[in-house]
Coordinates of C-alpha atoms in Angstrom, one line a residue:
X296 CA 0.0 -25.3 5.9
X297 CA 0.6 -25.2 9.6
X298 CA 0.9 -22.0 11.6
X299 CA 2.5 -21.7 15.1
X300 CA 1.0 -19.4 17.6
X301 CA 3.5 -16.7 17.0
X302 CA 3.0 -16.3 13.5
X303 CA -0.6 -16.2 14.4
X304 CA -0.4 -13.7 16.5
X305 CA 1.9 -11.7 14.2
X306 CA -0.3 -11.8 11.3
X307 CA -3.4 -10.9 12.6
X308 CA -1.3 -7.5 14.6
X309 CA -0.2 -6.7 10.9
X310 CA -3.7 -7.0 9.9
X311 CA -5.2 -5.2 12.4
X312 CA -2.9 -2.5 12.0
X313 CA -3.5 -1.9 8.2
X314 CA -6.9 -1.9 9.1
X315 CA -5.9 0.9 11.1
X316 CA -3.9 2.5 8.7
X317 CA -6.5 2.2 5.9
X318 CA -7.8 5.5 7.9
X319 CA -5.2 7.1 9.3
X320 CA -2.3 7.1 6.8
X321 CA 0.5 7.6 9.2
X322 CA 2.7 4.7 8.7
X323 CA 1.7 3.3 5.6
X324 CA 1.1 -0.5 7.2
X325 CA -1.6 -0.9 4.4
X326 CA 0.4 -0.3 1.7
X327 CA 0.3 -3.8 -0.4
X328 CA 4.5 -3.2 -0.7
X329 CA 4.6 -2.9 3.3
X330 CA 1.6 -5.6 4.4
X331 CA 2.0 -8.1 2.2
X332 CA 6.3 -8.1 3.0
X333 CA 5.4 -7.8 6.6
X334 CA 3.0 -11.2 6.0
X335 CA 5.8 -12.9 4.6
X336 CA 8.3 -12.3 6.8
X337 CA 6.0 -13.3 10.2
X338 CA 5.1 -16.8 8.4
X339 CA 8.4 -17.3 6.8
X340 CA 8.5 -16.7 3.4
X341 CA 9.9 -12.8 3.1
X342 CA 10.4 -13.1 -0.9
X343 CA 7.2 -14.2 -2.0
X344 CA 5.9 -11.5 0.1
X345 CA 8.2 -9.4 -1.2
X346 CA 7.2 -10.2 -4.6
X347 CA 3.3 -10.2 -4.3
X348 CA 3.3 -6.8 -2.5
X349 CA 5.3 -5.1 -5.4
X350 CA 2.7 -6.5 -8.0
X351 CA -0.3 -5.1 -5.8
X352 CA 1.8 -1.8 -5.5
X353 CA 2.0 -1.0 -8.9
X354 CA -1.9 -1.8 -9.5
X355 CA -2.1 0.2 -5.8
X356 CA -0.3 3.2 -6.9
X357 CA -3.2 5.4 -8.1
X358 CA -5.5 4.5 -6.0
X359 CA -6.8 7.2 -3.8
X360 CA -9.8 8.0 -2.0
X361 CA -11.6 11.4 -3.7
X362 CA -14.1 12.6 -1.5
X363 CA -17.2 10.4 -1.1
X364 CA -15.7 7.9 -3.8
X365 CA -13.9 5.1 -1.8
X366 CA -10.9 3.4 -3.7
X367 CA -11.0 -0.6 -3.4
X368 CA -9.5 -1.9 -0.5
X369 CA -5.8 -2.0 -0.7
X370 CA -5.3 -3.5 3.1
X371 CA -8.3 -6.1 2.9
X372 CA -6.3 -7.3 -0.3
X373 CA -2.8 -7.2 0.5
X374 CA -3.5 -9.2 3.7
X375 CA -6.0 -11.6 2.6
X376 CA -3.9 -12.6 -0.5
X377 CA -0.8 -13.0 1.3
X378 CA -2.8 -15.2 3.3
X379 CA -4.3 -17.3 0.8
X380 CA -0.9 -17.5 -1.0
X381 CA 1.0 -18.7 1.9
X382 CA -2.1 -21.1 2.8
X383 CA -1.6 -22.5 -0.5
X384 CA 1.8 -22.9 -0.1
X385 CA 2.4 -22.6 -3.9
X386 CA 4.8 -19.7 -4.1
X387 CA 5.7 -19.8 -7.5
X388 CA 5.9 -17.0 -9.5
X389 CA 3.2 -17.8 -12.2
X390 CA 0.7 -18.9 -9.4
X391 CA 1.7 -15.4 -8.0
X392 CA 0.5 -13.4 -10.9
X393 CA -1.7 -15.4 -12.8
X394 CA -3.7 -16.6 -9.2
X395 CA -3.2 -14.3 -6.4
X396 CA -2.7 -11.2 -7.9
X397 CA -6.3 -11.2 -9.8
X398 CA -7.8 -12.9 -6.1
X399 CA -5.9 -9.8 -4.7
X400 CA -8.2 -8.0 -7.1
X401 CA -11.1 -9.4 -6.1
X402 CA -10.5 -9.0 -2.6
X403 CA -9.8 -5.5 -3.0
X404 CA -13.7 -5.2 -4.5
X405 CA -15.1 -7.3 -1.8
X406 CA -13.6 -5.1 0.7
X407 CA -15.7 -2.3 0.0
X408 CA -18.2 -4.0 1.4
X409 CA -17.0 -4.2 4.5
X410 CA -15.6 -0.3 4.3
X411 CA -18.9 0.6 4.1
X412 CA -20.3 -1.1 6.9
X413 CA -17.5 0.1 9.1
X414 CA -18.7 3.4 7.9
X415 CA -22.0 2.9 8.3
X416 CA -21.5 2.0 12.2
X417 CA -18.7 5.1 12.5
X418 CA -21.9 7.3 12.1
X419 CA -23.8 5.7 14.7
X420 CA -20.1 6.0 17.0
X421 CA -19.3 10.1 16.3
X422 CA -22.9 10.7 17.8
X423 CA -22.2 8.9 20.7
X424 CA -19.2 11.0 20.6
X425 CA -21.3 14.4 20.5
X426 CA -23.0 13.2 23.6
X427 CA -20.0 12.9 25.3
X428 CA -19.1 16.2 24.1
X429 CA -22.2 18.0 24.8
X430 CA -21.7 16.6 28.8
X431 CA -18.0 18.0 28.4
X432 CA -16.4 14.5 28.7
X433 CA -13.4 15.0 26.8
X434 CA -12.6 11.1 28.1
X435 CA -15.9 9.8 26.3
X436 CA -15.1 11.3 23.1
X437 CA -11.8 10.2 23.0
X438 CA -13.4 6.6 24.5
X439 CA -15.3 6.8 21.0
X440 CA -12.7 7.7 18.7
X441 CA -10.7 5.0 19.8
X442 CA -13.9 2.4 19.6
X443 CA -14.1 3.6 15.8
X444 CA -10.8 2.8 15.1
X445 CA -10.7 -0.1 16.8
X446 CA -13.5 -1.4 14.4
X447 CA -11.2 0.1 11.2
X448 CA -8.5 -2.7 12.4
X449 CA -11.3 -5.2 13.1
X450 CA -12.1 -5.1 9.9
X451 CA -9.1 -6.7 8.0
X452 CA -8.0 -8.4 11.2
X453 CA -11.0 -10.6 11.7
X454 CA -11.3 -11.6 7.8
X455 CA -7.4 -12.8 8.7
X456 CA -8.1 -14.7 11.2
X457 CA -11.1 -16.7 9.4
X458 CA -8.5 -17.4 6.7
X459 CA -6.4 -18.8 9.0
X460 CA -8.8 -21.4 10.4
X461 CA -9.8 -22.5 6.9
X462 CA -8.1 -25.6 5.7
X463 CA -5.4 -25.1 3.3
X464 CA -6.7 -27.9 0.6
X465 CA -10.1 -25.6 0.8
X466 CA -8.0 -22.0 0.0
X467 CA -6.1 -24.4 -3.2
X468 CA -9.7 -25.9 -4.3
X469 CA -11.4 -22.5 -4.0
X470 CA -8.3 -20.7 -6.2
X471 CA -8.0 -23.5 -8.5
X472 CA -12.1 -22.8 -9.2
X473 CA -11.5 -19.6 -10.6
X474 CA -11.9 -19.8 -14.3
X475 CA -9.0 -18.9 -15.8
X476 CA -11.0 -16.3 -17.9
X477 CA -12.0 -14.3 -15.0
X478 CA -8.1 -14.4 -14.0
X479 CA -6.7 -13.5 -17.4
X480 CA -9.3 -10.9 -17.5
X481 CA -8.3 -9.4 -14.0
X482 CA -4.6 -10.0 -14.5
X483 CA -5.1 -7.5 -17.6
X484 CA -7.0 -5.1 -16.2
X485 CA -4.7 -5.0 -13.1
X486 CA -2.0 -4.3 -15.8
X487 CA -3.9 -1.6 -17.6
X488 CA -4.2 0.4 -13.9
X489 CA -0.7 -0.1 -13.3
X490 CA -0.2 1.7 -16.3
X491 CA -3.0 4.5 -15.4
X492 CA -1.4 4.5 -12.0
X493 CA 2.0 5.9 -13.2
X494 CA 0.4 8.2 -15.6
X495 CA -1.6 9.9 -12.4
X496 CA 1.8 9.9 -10.5
X497 CA 4.2 11.0 -13.1
X498 CA 1.5 13.9 -13.9
X499 CA 1.6 14.8 -10.3
X500 CA 5.4 15.2 -10.3
X501 CA 5.4 16.3 -13.5
X502 CA 7.7 19.5 -12.9
X503 CA 10.9 21.2 -14.5
X504 CA 12.4 20.2 -11.5
X505 CA 11.5 16.4 -11.1
X506 CA 11.8 15.7 -15.5
X507 CA 15.7 15.2 -15.4
X508 CA 15.6 12.9 -12.9
X509 CA 12.8 10.9 -14.5
X510 CA 14.7 10.7 -18.0
X511 CA 17.9 10.0 -15.4
X512 CA 16.2 7.1 -13.9
X513 CA 15.2 5.3 -17.5
X514 CA 19.2 6.1 -18.8
X515 CA 20.4 4.3 -15.6
X516 CA 17.7 1.2 -15.8
X517 CA 19.0 -0.6 -18.4
X518 CA 22.6 -0.7 -17.2
X519 CA 22.4 -4.6 -15.3
X520 CA 25.7 -4.0 -14.1
X521 CA 24.9 -1.6 -11.5
X522 CA 23.9 -3.5 -8.3
X523 CA 21.5 -2.3 -5.7
X524 CA 24.1 -1.0 -3.7
X525 CA 25.6 0.9 -6.7
X526 CA 22.2 2.4 -7.7
X527 CA 21.6 3.4 -3.6
X528 CA 25.2 5.0 -3.8
X529 CA 24.4 6.9 -7.3
X530 CA 20.8 8.3 -5.6
X531 CA 22.7 9.2 -2.6
X532 CA 25.3 11.5 -4.5
X533 CA 22.7 13.0 -6.6
X534 CA 21.0 14.3 -3.5
X535 CA 24.1 15.6 -1.8
X536 CA 24.6 17.5 -5.0
X537 CA 20.9 18.7 -5.3
X538 CA 20.9 20.3 -1.6
X539 CA 24.5 21.5 -2.2
X540 CA 23.6 23.4 -5.2
X541 CA 20.1 24.6 -3.4
X542 CA 22.4 25.7 -0.3
X543 CA 24.6 27.8 -2.9
X544 CA 21.1 29.3 -4.0
X545 CA 20.8 28.0 -7.1
X546 CA 22.5 28.9 -10.7
X547 CA 24.8 31.6 -8.6
X548 CA 25.3 33.9 -11.2
X549 CA 23.5 36.8 -9.8
X550 CA 21.4 37.2 -12.9
X551 CA 18.1 36.8 -11.5
X552 CA 17.2 36.2 -8.2
X553 CA 17.0 32.6 -6.6
X554 CA 13.3 30.7 -6.8
X555 CA 15.2 28.6 -3.8
X556 CA 14.9 25.7 -6.4
X557 CA 18.3 24.9 -7.9
X558 CA 17.3 22.7 -11.1
X559 CA 14.6 25.3 -11.5
X560 CA 17.1 27.8 -11.9
X561 CA 19.3 26.4 -13.9
X562 CA 16.3 25.0 -16.2
X563 CA 15.4 29.1 -16.4
X564 CA 19.0 30.1 -17.7
X565 CA 18.6 27.9 -20.4

């Protein structure tokens, strides 16, 4: 499909910010739900972008860098798959889940190569910053840090720009060329990663204070009559009740010292 000049500029800006956020983690532009949604908005396909972003976010939920072990590149996967979806001009849910999501998983793995190259370059830039520091040049240290960050942004922005200039027909042919056994296998694998991601998050949240809300969510989820607004109001009410309990010092029965967490104090009484 044809892009306007403004759309191209905005896509590259979003891609650049996603590359920066892959390192900074300040505004989370590299998270699929944000990156895909922004690409969808700037290209005029917000709904499809949100659907793709939500699907990829479930897969990337448990992705994290641990020491020298680098997680798959969520930024490149989000930006590139969003562009592929728009370029293919096919926003059917089956196409998104059966073709674009598996392609995103491949892109996430391929993104590790770009990440490795940029980090190797960063080693050189850090030594340049060290030399500037030895010379007492604060501006030099700052400049090399900004150059390193720009390289991280270009790591995503350049592939995004290349995808934008490729013919949509070429994109569609490439997507169609993925064998069903590969796309199907990646879809199944992605579903397994979703389960692992949820398990990791639940493991981190598994405290006495959070479990009541966790089970409450399962109890409320099947109620289809609740609108998003009603669900939001319910969440705000629960938060207000929680904060009021916290302000009152927990259970308030004076039998024991308050731990500062109202739900924990209440559960301790039982």
